[in-house]
Amino acid sequence: MHHLAQIPFPEVKRLAAGGRALTILPVGVVEEHGAHLPLGLDSFAAEVYAASAAPDLEAGGYDVVVAPTINYGVARAAIDFPGTLSLEPETLRSMVVEIGRSLARHGLRRLVILKGHRDLHHMKALDDARSILVSEKAAQVLVVGFAHDAEMTAACYRDGVKQFYQSPRPDREGHGGESETSVALHSFPQLVKREVIPELTPNFDYDVEAFRNETKDYWSISDGRGYFGWPQAASAETGAKLVAVRGANIARVILKEWGSPGKS
Ligand SMILES: [Zn+2]
């Protein structure tokens, strides 16, 4: 796995010439995730899943290049919480299109946009970016992680993980709950406010439809708590399993879609 920002230009030339390069662009956001988790969680998680998917993609024949993460996105649902920052969708779309065009100019024409954040306008902006790049024939583009396409989201993040949940209501685990807290405890524990977690009571009885469809804001549906589910059910052990399975899921989705380089 190569981090684009950490290698010199001749290496990019070599990777492009090899014909096996696949660039992952992690896209996150700055958004509240409860009183116990950092605002950058979705960005960090996208990077963690990229690193977890890389070995399987390499085994499939690809040279994996990870571009610097886009740490800003559209975060309208949680905008009332201090620190949440939101771009206009067209700003995000333009960033991704311009990054994709630049990569393509240098021969990096396979782009995977890996989304760590679910917000309907955010996801649409990235779908639109994909459509533009594909229509310009700039690159092959795949959008993975949280996606408008519920099947894609499930294939990446939900398949094969249900049995890991310790929560009594896994169907109510969401933003800032058991899953995200577990991933944070495993992958960036230094950023988790562990002393706060025992005070966090379960939030199971929220308006699920309003949460999914973003018809109400996170502040009002969570009573200002900012998490959905029960962070106390989380553990680093669960986080390790979630990261491994979701990384493998993402690699499988990409390999299914594109095959191995040269064979597609
Ligand atoms: Zn999140």
mmCIF file of C-alpha atoms in Angstrom, residues 11-242:
data_model
loop_
_atom_site.group_PDB
_atom_site.id
_atom_site.type_symbol
_atom_site.label_atom_id
_atom_site.label_comp_id
_atom_site.label_asym_id
_atom_site.label_seq_id
_atom_site.Cartn_x
_atom_site.Cartn_y
_atom_site.Cartn_z
ATOM 1 C CA GLU A 11 7.117 6.298 -7.945
ATOM 2 C CA VAL A 12 3.749 7.534 -9.179
ATOM 3 C CA LYS A 13 5.038 7.301 -12.731
ATOM 4 C CA ARG A 14 6.168 3.744 -12.096
ATOM 5 C CA LEU A 15 2.835 2.780 -10.509
ATOM 6 C CA ALA A 16 0.867 4.259 -13.414
ATOM 7 C CA ALA A 17 3.086 2.516 -15.980
ATOM 8 C CA GLY A 18 2.602 -0.821 -14.216
ATOM 9 C CA GLY A 19 -1.115 -0.720 -15.046
ATOM 10 C CA ARG A 20 -2.156 -2.227 -11.742
ATOM 11 C CA ALA A 21 -2.687 0.900 -9.662
ATOM 12 C CA LEU A 22 -5.961 1.382 -7.822
ATOM 13 C CA THR A 23 -6.395 4.600 -5.889
ATOM 14 C CA ILE A 24 -8.563 4.738 -2.793
ATOM 15 C CA LEU A 25 -9.823 8.157 -1.764
ATOM 16 C CA PRO A 26 -11.162 8.031 1.808
ATOM 17 C CA VAL A 27 -13.861 10.642 2.402
ATOM 18 C CA GLY A 28 -14.989 11.590 5.895
ATOM 19 C CA VAL A 29 -16.365 14.631 7.638
ATOM 20 C CA VAL A 30 -16.048 16.727 10.788
ATOM 21 C CA GLU A 31 -19.141 15.789 12.749
ATOM 22 C CA GLU A 32 -20.161 15.095 16.331
ATOM 23 C CA HIS A 33 -20.295 11.432 17.381
ATOM 24 C CA GLY A 34 -21.453 11.746 20.987
ATOM 25 C CA ALA A 35 -19.547 13.124 23.983
ATOM 26 C CA HIS A 36 -17.080 10.223 23.940
ATOM 27 C CA LEU A 37 -15.838 10.159 20.330
ATOM 28 C CA PRO A 38 -13.767 12.571 18.200
ATOM 29 C CA LEU A 39 -15.358 14.767 15.550
ATOM 30 C CA GLY A 40 -13.108 13.256 12.878
ATOM 31 C CA LEU A 41 -14.281 9.689 13.452
ATOM 32 C CA ASP A 42 -15.732 9.098 9.981
ATOM 33 C CA SER A 43 -12.500 10.251 8.328
ATOM 34 C CA PHE A 44 -10.356 8.068 10.583
ATOM 35 C CA ALA A 45 -12.666 5.095 10.065
ATOM 36 C CA ALA A 46 -12.498 5.455 6.267
ATOM 37 C CA GLU A 47 -8.691 5.329 6.497
ATOM 38 C CA VAL A 48 -8.847 2.288 8.762
ATOM 39 C CA TYR A 49 -11.120 0.444 6.313
ATOM 40 C CA ALA A 50 -8.878 1.402 3.378
ATOM 41 C CA ALA A 51 -5.875 -0.101 5.148
ATOM 42 C CA SER A 52 -7.899 -3.183 6.069
ATOM 43 C CA ALA A 53 -9.057 -3.703 2.465
ATOM 44 C CA ALA A 54 -5.603 -3.193 0.927
ATOM 45 C CA PRO A 55 -4.053 -6.649 1.525
ATOM 46 C CA ASP A 56 -6.926 -8.454 -0.237
ATOM 47 C CA LEU A 57 -6.748 -6.009 -3.157
ATOM 48 C CA GLU A 58 -2.999 -6.580 -3.388
ATOM 49 C CA ALA A 59 -3.599 -10.315 -3.344
ATOM 50 C CA GLY A 60 -5.999 -9.676 -6.239
ATOM 51 C CA GLY A 61 -3.181 -8.112 -8.233
ATOM 52 C CA TYR A 62 -3.572 -4.400 -7.554
ATOM 53 C CA ASP A 63 -1.031 -1.801 -6.467
ATOM 54 C CA VAL A 64 -3.031 0.082 -3.851
ATOM 55 C CA VAL A 65 -2.487 3.807 -3.632
ATOM 56 C CA VAL A 66 -4.258 5.680 -0.838
ATOM 57 C CA ALA A 67 -4.804 9.361 -1.570
ATOM 58 C CA PRO A 68 -4.931 11.870 1.287
ATOM 59 C CA THR A 69 -8.313 11.773 2.995
ATOM 60 C CA ILE A 70 -10.940 14.401 2.347
ATOM 61 C CA ASN A 71 -11.663 15.337 5.946
ATOM 62 C CA TYR A 72 -14.554 17.687 5.198
ATOM 63 C CA GLY A 73 -17.978 16.772 3.907
ATOM 64 C CA VAL A 74 -21.661 17.570 4.076
ATOM 65 C CA ALA A 75 -23.012 17.177 7.622
ATOM 66 C CA ARG A 76 -26.398 18.807 7.787
ATOM 67 C CA ALA A 77 -28.100 16.408 10.191
ATOM 68 C CA ALA A 78 -25.674 17.096 13.061
ATOM 69 C CA ILE A 79 -24.976 20.754 12.328
ATOM 70 C CA ASP A 80 -26.376 21.968 15.684
ATOM 71 C CA PHE A 81 -23.597 20.245 17.644
ATOM 72 C CA PRO A 82 -20.499 22.346 18.362
ATOM 73 C CA GLY A 83 -17.661 21.528 16.022
ATOM 74 C CA THR A 84 -19.710 19.938 13.238
ATOM 75 C CA LEU A 85 -18.642 21.503 9.937
ATOM 76 C CA SER A 86 -20.554 21.238 6.685
ATOM 77 C CA LEU A 87 -19.634 21.993 3.101
ATOM 78 C CA GLU A 88 -22.158 22.725 0.400
ATOM 79 C CA PRO A 89 -22.632 19.520 -1.656
ATOM 80 C CA GLU A 90 -21.256 21.182 -4.800
ATOM 81 C CA THR A 91 -18.016 22.056 -2.982
ATOM 82 C CA LEU A 92 -17.458 18.409 -2.088
ATOM 83 C CA ARG A 93 -18.459 17.254 -5.563
ATOM 84 C CA SER A 94 -15.993 19.673 -7.168
ATOM 85 C CA MET A 95 -13.156 18.567 -4.898
ATOM 86 C CA VAL A 96 -13.631 14.932 -5.794
ATOM 87 C CA VAL A 97 -14.007 15.624 -9.520
ATOM 88 C CA GLU A 98 -10.850 17.745 -9.565
ATOM 89 C CA ILE A 99 -8.876 15.150 -7.597
ATOM 90 C CA GLY A 100 -10.119 12.428 -9.955
ATOM 91 C CA ARG A 101 -9.130 14.427 -13.016
ATOM 92 C CA SER A 102 -5.670 15.065 -11.598
ATOM 93 C CA LEU A 103 -5.146 11.400 -10.797
ATOM 94 C CA ALA A 104 -6.279 10.450 -14.303
ATOM 95 C CA ARG A 105 -3.907 12.959 -15.869
ATOM 96 C CA HIS A 106 -1.077 10.973 -14.311
ATOM 97 C CA GLY A 107 -2.428 7.629 -15.414
ATOM 98 C CA LEU A 108 -4.161 6.656 -12.169
ATOM 99 C CA ARG A 109 -7.511 5.776 -13.706
ATOM 100 C CA ARG A 110 -9.073 3.463 -11.168
ATOM 101 C CA LEU A 111 -10.615 5.430 -8.351
ATOM 102 C CA VAL A 112 -12.432 4.013 -5.339
ATOM 103 C CA ILE A 113 -14.240 6.603 -3.227
ATOM 104 C CA LEU A 114 -14.481 5.082 0.259
ATOM 105 C CA LYS A 115 -17.106 6.778 2.384
ATOM 106 C CA GLY A 116 -17.023 6.794 6.147
ATOM 107 C CA HIS A 117 -19.939 9.169 6.559
ATOM 108 C CA ARG A 118 -23.620 8.780 5.899
ATOM 109 C CA ASP A 119 -25.542 11.956 5.102
ATOM 110 C CA LEU A 120 -27.933 11.954 2.185
ATOM 111 C CA HIS A 121 -26.567 15.145 0.609
ATOM 112 C CA HIS A 122 -22.988 13.998 1.184
ATOM 113 C CA MET A 123 -23.649 10.682 -0.547
ATOM 114 C CA LYS A 124 -25.410 12.383 -3.456
ATOM 115 C CA ALA A 125 -22.504 14.792 -3.951
ATOM 116 C CA LEU A 126 -20.138 11.833 -4.256
ATOM 117 C CA ASP A 127 -22.464 9.938 -6.607
ATOM 118 C CA ASP A 128 -22.603 13.057 -8.768
ATOM 119 C CA ALA A 129 -18.790 13.325 -8.731
ATOM 120 C CA ARG A 130 -18.598 9.743 -9.901
ATOM 121 C CA SER A 131 -21.066 10.371 -12.735
ATOM 122 C CA ILE A 132 -19.076 13.373 -13.941
ATOM 123 C CA LEU A 133 -15.745 11.518 -13.936
ATOM 124 C CA VAL A 134 -17.269 8.522 -15.694
ATOM 125 C CA SER A 135 -19.025 10.675 -18.310
ATOM 126 C CA GLU A 136 -15.728 12.447 -19.035
ATOM 127 C CA LYS A 137 -14.127 9.000 -19.404
ATOM 128 C CA ALA A 138 -11.499 10.271 -16.979
ATOM 129 C CA ALA A 139 -11.535 7.174 -14.818
ATOM 130 C CA GLN A 140 -13.296 4.048 -13.662
ATOM 131 C CA VAL A 141 -14.944 5.088 -10.412
ATOM 132 C CA LEU A 142 -16.525 2.996 -7.709
ATOM 133 C CA VAL A 143 -18.255 4.401 -4.630
ATOM 134 C CA VAL A 144 -18.042 2.085 -1.616
ATOM 135 C CA GLY A 145 -18.857 2.291 2.082
ATOM 136 C CA PHE A 146 -21.952 4.302 2.953
ATOM 137 C CA ALA A 147 -23.885 4.707 -0.284
ATOM 138 C CA HIS A 148 -27.354 5.665 -1.491
ATOM 139 C CA ASP A 149 -27.527 2.129 -2.749
ATOM 140 C CA ALA A 150 -28.556 0.289 0.421
ATOM 141 C CA GLU A 151 -27.180 -2.960 -0.996
ATOM 142 C CA MET A 152 -23.745 -1.399 -1.395
ATOM 143 C CA THR A 153 -23.772 -0.102 2.185
ATOM 144 C CA ALA A 154 -24.820 -3.531 3.440
ATOM 145 C CA ALA A 155 -22.231 -5.358 1.319
ATOM 146 C CA CYS A 156 -19.462 -3.183 2.771
ATOM 147 C CA TYR A 157 -20.461 -2.512 6.359
ATOM 148 C CA ARG A 158 -23.255 -4.885 7.434
ATOM 149 C CA ASP A 159 -22.524 -8.271 5.875
ATOM 150 C CA GLY A 160 -21.050 -10.769 8.299
ATOM 151 C CA VAL A 161 -20.894 -8.501 11.357
ATOM 152 C CA LYS A 162 -24.227 -8.988 13.104
ATOM 153 C CA GLN A 163 -22.967 -11.714 15.416
ATOM 154 C CA PHE A 164 -20.290 -9.412 16.848
ATOM 155 C CA TYR A 165 -22.735 -6.990 18.442
ATOM 156 C CA GLN A 166 -23.085 -7.160 22.234
ATOM 157 C CA SER A 167 -25.894 -4.619 22.340
ATOM 158 C CA PRO A 168 -29.327 -5.922 23.368
ATOM 159 C CA ARG A 169 -30.735 -3.911 20.430
ATOM 160 C CA PRO A 170 -28.342 -4.295 17.490
ATOM 161 C CA ASP A 171 -31.125 -3.063 15.199
ATOM 162 C CA ARG A 172 -30.945 0.292 17.001
ATOM 163 C CA GLU A 173 -27.165 0.701 16.874
ATOM 164 C CA GLY A 174 -26.169 3.614 14.688
ATOM 165 C CA HIS A 175 -24.179 6.818 14.666
ATOM 166 C CA GLY A 176 -21.853 7.007 17.703
ATOM 167 C CA GLY A 177 -23.173 3.712 19.095
ATOM 168 C CA GLU A 178 -21.619 0.288 19.616
ATOM 169 C CA SER A 179 -20.106 -0.109 16.159
ATOM 170 C CA GLU A 180 -18.350 3.231 15.805
ATOM 171 C CA THR A 181 -17.259 3.224 19.457
ATOM 172 C CA SER A 182 -15.769 -0.271 19.034
ATOM 173 C CA VAL A 183 -13.851 0.717 15.901
ATOM 174 C CA ALA A 184 -12.499 3.782 17.722
ATOM 175 C CA LEU A 185 -11.478 1.721 20.785
ATOM 176 C CA HIS A 186 -9.567 -0.624 18.497
ATOM 177 C CA SER A 187 -8.070 1.728 15.922
ATOM 178 C CA PHE A 188 -7.579 5.094 17.644
ATOM 179 C CA PRO A 189 -8.141 4.485 21.372
ATOM 180 C CA GLN A 190 -6.168 7.562 22.368
ATOM 181 C CA LEU A 191 -8.999 9.695 20.964
ATOM 182 C CA VAL A 192 -11.807 8.038 22.954
ATOM 183 C CA LYS A 193 -12.996 9.710 26.183
ATOM 184 C CA ARG A 194 -13.351 6.445 28.089
ATOM 185 C CA GLU A 195 -14.305 8.186 31.332
ATOM 186 C CA VAL A 196 -17.475 9.502 29.687
ATOM 187 C CA ILE A 197 -18.736 6.130 28.403
ATOM 188 C CA PRO A 198 -20.159 4.821 31.751
ATOM 189 C CA GLU A 199 -22.443 7.866 31.880
ATOM 190 C CA LEU A 200 -23.974 7.184 28.456
ATOM 191 C CA THR A 201 -27.391 5.598 28.861
ATOM 192 C CA PRO A 202 -28.881 3.519 26.034
ATOM 193 C CA ASN A 203 -30.581 5.474 23.278
ATOM 194 C CA PHE A 204 -32.780 2.854 21.672
ATOM 195 C CA ASP A 205 -36.135 4.633 21.517
ATOM 196 C CA TYR A 206 -35.378 7.207 18.893
ATOM 197 C CA ASP A 207 -37.255 7.945 15.699
ATOM 198 C CA VAL A 208 -35.519 5.468 13.379
ATOM 199 C CA GLU A 209 -37.290 6.678 10.239
ATOM 200 C CA ALA A 210 -36.341 10.290 10.930
ATOM 201 C CA PHE A 211 -32.742 9.179 11.593
ATOM 202 C CA ARG A 212 -32.495 7.177 8.354
ATOM 203 C CA ASN A 213 -34.256 9.702 6.163
ATOM 204 C CA GLU A 214 -32.784 12.756 7.897
ATOM 205 C CA THR A 215 -36.186 14.371 8.213
ATOM 206 C CA LYS A 216 -35.219 15.596 11.702
ATOM 207 C CA ASP A 217 -31.856 16.698 12.997
ATOM 208 C CA TYR A 218 -29.636 14.576 15.245
ATOM 209 C CA TRP A 219 -29.931 16.991 18.163
ATOM 210 C CA SER A 220 -33.689 16.650 18.414
ATOM 211 C CA ILE A 221 -33.861 12.897 17.759
ATOM 212 C CA SER A 222 -31.141 12.109 20.296
ATOM 213 C CA ASP A 223 -32.112 14.693 22.946
ATOM 214 C CA GLY A 224 -28.764 16.392 22.528
ATOM 215 C CA ARG A 225 -26.843 13.163 23.227
ATOM 216 C CA GLY A 226 -25.512 12.752 19.697
ATOM 217 C CA TYR A 227 -25.327 8.955 19.665
ATOM 218 C CA PHE A 228 -27.780 6.235 18.631
ATOM 219 C CA GLY A 229 -27.616 2.880 20.390
ATOM 220 C CA TRP A 230 -25.485 2.083 23.410
ATOM 221 C CA PRO A 231 -21.784 2.993 23.461
ATOM 222 C CA GLN A 232 -21.273 0.915 26.622
ATOM 223 C CA ALA A 233 -21.770 -2.253 24.584
ATOM 224 C CA ALA A 234 -18.603 -1.451 22.633
ATOM 225 C CA SER A 235 -15.165 -3.036 23.008
ATOM 226 C CA ALA A 236 -11.810 -2.976 21.251
ATOM 227 C CA GLU A 237 -12.204 -6.730 20.549
ATOM 228 C CA THR A 238 -15.437 -6.086 18.670
ATOM 229 C CA GLY A 239 -13.728 -3.223 16.862
ATOM 230 C CA ALA A 240 -10.937 -5.510 15.633
ATOM 231 C CA LYS A 241 -13.491 -7.933 14.183
ATOM 232 C CA LEU A 242 -15.531 -5.161 12.557
#
